[in-house]
Each structure stands twice: as C-alpha cells, then as structure tokens.
Amino acid sequence: MDKLANMETFVRVVEIGSISGAADRMNIAKSAVSRRLKELETHLNVQLFHRTTRTMHTTDTGAEYYKHCLRILEDLREAEEATSQAHCVLKGPLKLAVPSTFGVLHIGDAINDFLQEHPQIEFELDFNDRKVDLIQEGYDMAIRIAELPDSTLLARKIASIRHVLCASPAYLAEHGEPENLDDLINHQALVYSLSKDVSHWRIETPSGKQQKVKINPVLKASSGEFLLSAVEKGMGIAHLPTFVVHKGLKEGRLKTILPGNAFGELNAYAIYPQTRHLSRRVRTLIDFLAARFDGKPYWDQ
C-alpha cells in the first residue's frame, strides 16, 4: 500500500466531495480512487466517510484524520520544495482567476512582467467576474475585489479600490450637473449589473454618514470597459472604480460628480484555499503583486 498516495487521494476526495470529481482532477480512474480509500480504511480499521448515493461526508474520525493528513502532506511538500528549488528557477503551472476588467487593464501587465522574471511559469488565466470555486475548479489562487466574508479562504490585500461618480462633459452640458445626492434619481444611471443592488448606490457623505441613494438605471452591463465606453459617449452617470476611469478623468473625457462624497472603497485580494499547500510559485506571485501595487495605486496618483 502506498500510504502517501492514499492520503493524497483521501484529501482530494474530502476537498472536492466526490470520488468521480477527485478522479477527474487527479486524472485517474474512479476505481483507483475507491480502491485507495478502501485500503486506507482497512489499514486504519475505521470508517472515514458517511456515504450515500449522491454525497460523501467525513465521519468525525475522518475529519480529524483529514487535518493530520494535511499537515503531513504539506510538511512533505515544503521539504521537497526547499530541497529541490533552493537553487532552481521557478517553474511549473499556475492557474489563476482574475476579474475581467481589472485583470485586463492591470493584472495582465503585471503577469507579463512576472513572466519576464520567471519565464518557465506556465500560466492559465481565467478573466471572468464570476465567483469561482477554487478547490472544485482546481485554481491555485484568485484575485477578488470585494468585502470578503468569513470563509475557508485565506487572503492578502493587493490594492485599494476606490470608486467615483462620473459623467462626460457633453452629458453634463445637456442634462446639468447634480447638485446633491437626491438629484441623482433625475439622471440616467449606468450600472454594473453584477452589483448586489442595481437600484441604489451606497454613498458615504462628508459627515461620515452611510446613505443608500435611489437611482434610475437606464443601462446595466457586466463589463466595466463597456460602461466606460458608454459614459464617455454621454449615455449617463456611472459609478465606477478609478482603475477603470482614471485615464478618462486625467484626459478630460470624464468629470467627477459630487466629489465631496465617498462612493465606496474596497480592496483587491489574492485569495487561496487554506486547505491547500501554498506553492513557492503562488507565494512568489502574491509577493510580486503586493509589491507592485503597494501604497497608493498608480491609477489614483
């Protein structure tokens, strides 16, 4: 019996939640996964899973054994990496999920520069605003712009993300400029459709008061780049991150609206599962991104 192979298979089944899913991820037959689990339970003389026709859940014993397996496997991988990579170049695959607009406008250039330093890294990049399941879909890490809830994920801040209200000079010349927050309901709002609430903008007034402002959304889209194009063409007022609109503001194609208010500040995080060994490749990339965007982001300077 190959104890390490069986332990790795057990860990993968726990993380993915099924034998078939683990078999697909490991690129082995389902029968091989089942055999390894059976060997492990026979060797330990315990039941590691509660099995039904559709699901598998660890027993209390299995959950405790899973924690021990993680520590053992991670210690082994750390030892192997410390030994084999101490004097070697960084190489191997990295599967990364990044937000579509932020990824194309800013993370893409960072990845290209990272590859200049580490040309043997094999990136697989998913530019998408959907919330991926890192473990189920086999991602090493992801970049997310959000208020992160408590979860099984670990996170490191990469950059601050500030939002503004803006419109084109042509739109403001035709429709007038809002004088206060209540005026916004009388204007055409261009809205990011994946927001939790597409009927309101959350705003912090100069006094520090949080306010939910009713808006009139005339255009909703899931693409920040499309919304940027629409607002520059005079279609309405948009609530967008400064990493999207900074060039338009600097070059005069856009103007900020009601600048005395704060229109939302989030953070961009590098996230990764706490149940997965953090490879030297991932650690190096996270350090690189954190250093690149450290302090006040260049798009806000």
C-alpha atoms as one frame of an Amber mdcrd trajectory, in Angstrom:
protein
   0.000   0.000   0.000   1.298   3.448  -0.953   0.345   5.420   2.153   1.192
   8.837   0.743  -0.770   8.258  -2.464  -3.736   7.052  -0.424  -3.535  10.059
   1.900  -3.370  12.483  -1.034  -6.358  10.763  -2.635  -8.302  10.957   0.635
  -7.546  14.687   0.969  -8.633  15.373  -2.599 -11.937  13.475  -2.122 -12.650
  15.470   1.049 -11.957  18.784  -0.714 -13.971  18.011  -3.843 -16.695  15.991
  -2.176 -16.929  13.080  -4.575 -14.927  10.155  -5.889 -15.667  10.994  -9.515
 -14.610  14.617  -9.063 -11.383  13.574  -7.360 -10.691  11.037 -10.101 -11.169
  13.684 -12.807  -8.903  16.149 -11.012  -6.189  13.539 -10.421  -6.607  12.080
 -13.908  -7.030   8.522 -12.642  -9.882   6.017 -12.771 -12.712   6.184 -10.245
 -11.967   2.575  -9.356  -8.435   3.585  -8.364  -9.770   6.286  -6.043 -12.243
   3.852  -4.475  -9.504   1.257  -4.015  -7.194   3.716  -2.292  -9.936   4.829
   0.101 -10.798   1.215   0.902  -7.137   0.394   1.537  -6.866   3.368   3.859
  -9.979   2.466   5.863  -8.885  -1.171   6.094  -5.385  -0.183   7.229  -6.740
   2.226   9.864  -9.671  -0.029  10.779 -12.035   2.966  10.789 -14.782   4.445
   8.621 -13.647   7.728   7.116 -16.817   8.665   5.199 -20.575   8.594   5.523
 -21.641   7.560   2.015 -24.980   7.996   0.254 -25.869   7.520  -3.399 -25.135
  11.194  -4.073 -22.834  12.582  -1.395 -19.853  11.762   0.768 -19.196  13.400
   4.124 -16.383  12.663   6.545 -17.110  10.968   9.808 -15.805  12.677  12.942
 -12.805  10.361  12.742 -12.367  11.152   9.056 -12.464  14.899   9.688  -9.754
  14.619  12.326  -7.649  12.348  10.111  -8.001  14.881   7.275  -6.333  17.562
   9.427  -3.429  15.237  10.199  -3.063  14.322   6.508  -2.918  17.973   5.518
  -0.117  18.698   7.953   1.862  15.640   6.878   1.483  16.295   3.152   2.248
  19.995   3.478   5.344  19.297   5.566   6.499  16.834   2.922   5.913  19.293
   0.074   7.670  22.075   1.957  10.665  19.818   2.483  10.719  18.787  -1.170
  10.426  22.376  -2.414  13.046  23.676  -0.007  15.429  20.980  -1.209  14.718
  20.880  -4.932  14.027  24.575  -5.592  16.573  26.260  -3.344  18.929  26.582
  -6.304  16.453  26.170  -9.145  14.445  28.527 -11.306  10.773  28.983 -10.609
   8.749  26.799 -12.968   5.514  24.894 -13.333   1.785  25.593 -13.806  -0.230
  28.386 -12.177  -3.991  28.527 -12.669  -5.314  31.968 -11.768  -8.801  33.551
 -11.821  -8.924  37.341 -12.139 -11.737  39.914 -12.523 -12.339  40.680 -16.173
 -11.748  44.449 -16.374  -9.210  44.760 -13.552  -7.407  41.736 -14.939  -7.151
  43.056 -18.496  -6.283  46.635 -17.514  -3.821  45.993 -14.693  -3.160  42.376
 -13.691  -2.327  41.351 -17.265   0.632  43.719 -17.472   1.807  42.546 -14.052
   1.666  38.906 -15.189   3.656  39.749 -18.315   6.329  41.423 -16.191   6.327
  38.466 -13.800   6.917  36.155 -16.757   9.902  38.221 -17.794  11.460  37.322
 -14.438  10.163  33.734 -14.368   9.776  32.556 -17.986   9.241  28.888 -17.049
   5.973  29.544 -15.229   3.012  28.160 -17.215   0.030  30.456 -16.590  -3.596
  29.563 -17.188  -5.581  32.792 -16.725  -9.367  32.993 -16.445 -10.552  36.593
 -16.983 -14.054  36.418 -15.550 -16.142  38.245 -12.942 -17.879  35.119 -11.717
 -17.016  33.778  -8.266 -15.061  30.617  -8.966 -14.784  27.685  -6.560 -11.022
  27.463  -6.174 -10.912  23.894  -4.900 -13.621  22.397  -7.103 -12.236  24.026
 -10.248  -8.572  23.492  -9.475  -7.379  27.102  -9.203  -4.178  27.884  -7.345
  -5.393  31.359  -6.442  -7.726  34.158  -7.499  -7.867  37.932  -7.402 -11.143
  39.257  -5.981 -12.420  42.787  -5.446 -14.826  42.517  -2.561 -15.633  42.747
   1.100 -14.525  39.251   1.977 -16.868  37.321   4.266 -15.577  34.783   6.740
 -14.730  31.688   4.757 -12.291  28.833   4.391 -10.189  31.038   2.108  -7.051
  32.921   3.061  -6.479  36.384   1.629  -3.783  39.013   1.248  -4.554  42.573
   0.233  -3.112  43.538  -3.142  -4.505  47.039  -3.734  -7.091  49.566  -2.577
 -10.016  50.065  -4.955 -11.758  53.451  -4.868 -14.959  54.365  -6.742 -16.228
  57.663  -8.143 -19.326  59.001  -9.839 -18.505  60.441 -13.226 -20.035  61.645
 -16.477 -18.861  63.151 -19.739 -18.774  66.945 -20.164 -21.252  66.552 -23.041
 -23.786  64.731 -20.830 -23.459  67.361 -18.090 -23.843  70.188 -20.605 -27.106
  68.668 -21.848 -28.607  67.405 -18.582 -26.995  69.597 -15.944 -24.770  68.526
 -13.065 -26.339  67.025  -9.902 -26.094  69.456  -7.001 -26.812  66.868  -4.297
 -27.402  63.141  -3.851 -31.181  63.464  -4.240 -30.653  64.857  -7.747 -29.241
  61.525  -8.933 -32.717  59.998  -9.331 -33.347  62.506 -12.133 -30.330  61.350
 -14.137 -29.557  58.359 -16.327 -27.544  55.841 -14.318 -25.142  53.368 -15.921
 -24.915  50.368 -13.605 -22.639  47.376 -13.128 -25.136  44.525 -13.398 -23.323
  42.150 -11.028 -23.759  44.560  -8.099 -25.828  43.293  -5.190 -28.276  46.192
  -5.618 -28.681  47.718  -9.078 -31.349  50.198  -7.927 -29.226  52.094  -5.406
 -25.721  53.445  -4.934 -24.233  53.300  -1.442 -22.529  56.553  -0.575 -20.703
  57.961   2.431 -21.371  61.670   2.910 -18.681  64.142   4.044 -20.052  63.813
   7.590 -19.348  60.072   7.512 -22.981  59.022   7.202 -23.734  55.943   5.095
 -26.562  56.609   2.670 -28.379  54.428   0.138 -29.313  56.618  -2.823 -32.086
  55.663  -5.228 -31.046  55.794  -8.897 -32.639  55.441 -12.323 -30.697  52.672
 -14.106 -31.116  53.026 -17.863 -28.239  50.720 -18.777 -26.864  47.676 -16.956
 -23.795  45.742 -18.041 -21.368  43.243 -16.545 -18.366  44.805 -18.304 -16.533
  47.748 -16.766 -14.919  48.505 -20.116 -18.331  48.700 -21.810 -19.646  51.027
 -19.090 -16.556  53.206 -19.513 -17.271  53.496 -23.226 -20.935  54.320 -22.553
 -20.223  57.044 -20.016 -17.579  58.630 -22.262 -20.162  58.714 -25.075 -22.544
  60.719 -22.865 -25.044  57.968 -22.067 -25.344  58.887 -18.382 -23.651  58.934
 -14.976 -21.629  55.911 -13.904 -20.359  54.616 -10.565 -17.049  53.002 -11.476
 -13.673  52.141  -9.943 -10.908  54.648 -10.519  -8.784  51.885 -12.063 -11.308
  51.952 -14.942 -11.867  55.700 -15.360  -8.539  57.261 -14.320  -7.352  57.960
 -17.878 -10.689  59.475 -18.895 -10.598  61.770 -15.870  -6.985  62.773 -16.455
  -7.534  63.480 -20.152 -10.785  65.403 -19.629 -13.166  62.937 -21.269 -14.852
  62.475 -17.888 -15.621  64.639 -14.873 -16.200  63.517 -11.299 -19.669  64.146
  -9.826 -20.281  65.217  -6.189 -16.610  64.692  -5.275 -17.159  65.595  -1.600
 -18.764  62.199  -1.049 -17.124  58.780  -0.891 -18.560  56.305  -3.361 -17.229
  53.060  -1.994 -13.785  51.693  -1.263 -12.995  48.017  -1.477  -9.792  46.040
  -1.706  -8.368  43.684  -4.286  -7.227  40.488  -2.596  -5.184  37.490  -3.601
  -7.116  34.549  -2.186  -6.253  30.886  -1.889  -7.631  27.863  -0.004  -6.251
  27.350   3.483  -6.578  23.619   2.931  -4.154  23.604   0.027  -0.380  23.767
   0.170   0.767  27.204  -0.957   3.457  26.524  -3.507   6.554  28.645  -3.943
   5.134  29.757  -7.301   1.974  31.145  -5.673   3.850  32.746  -2.772   6.247
  34.468  -5.177   3.413  35.759  -7.379   1.481  37.123  -4.393   4.601  38.890
  -3.103   5.198  40.318  -6.594   1.632  41.677  -6.915   1.597  43.107  -3.378
   4.864  44.945  -4.047   3.712  46.209  -7.455   0.500  47.778  -6.128   1.844
  48.765  -2.704   0.717  52.107  -1.284  -1.477  54.444  -3.307  -2.230  52.691
  -6.631  -0.741  54.374  -9.685  -4.214  54.924 -11.178  -5.099  57.154  -8.168
  -1.940  59.263  -8.294
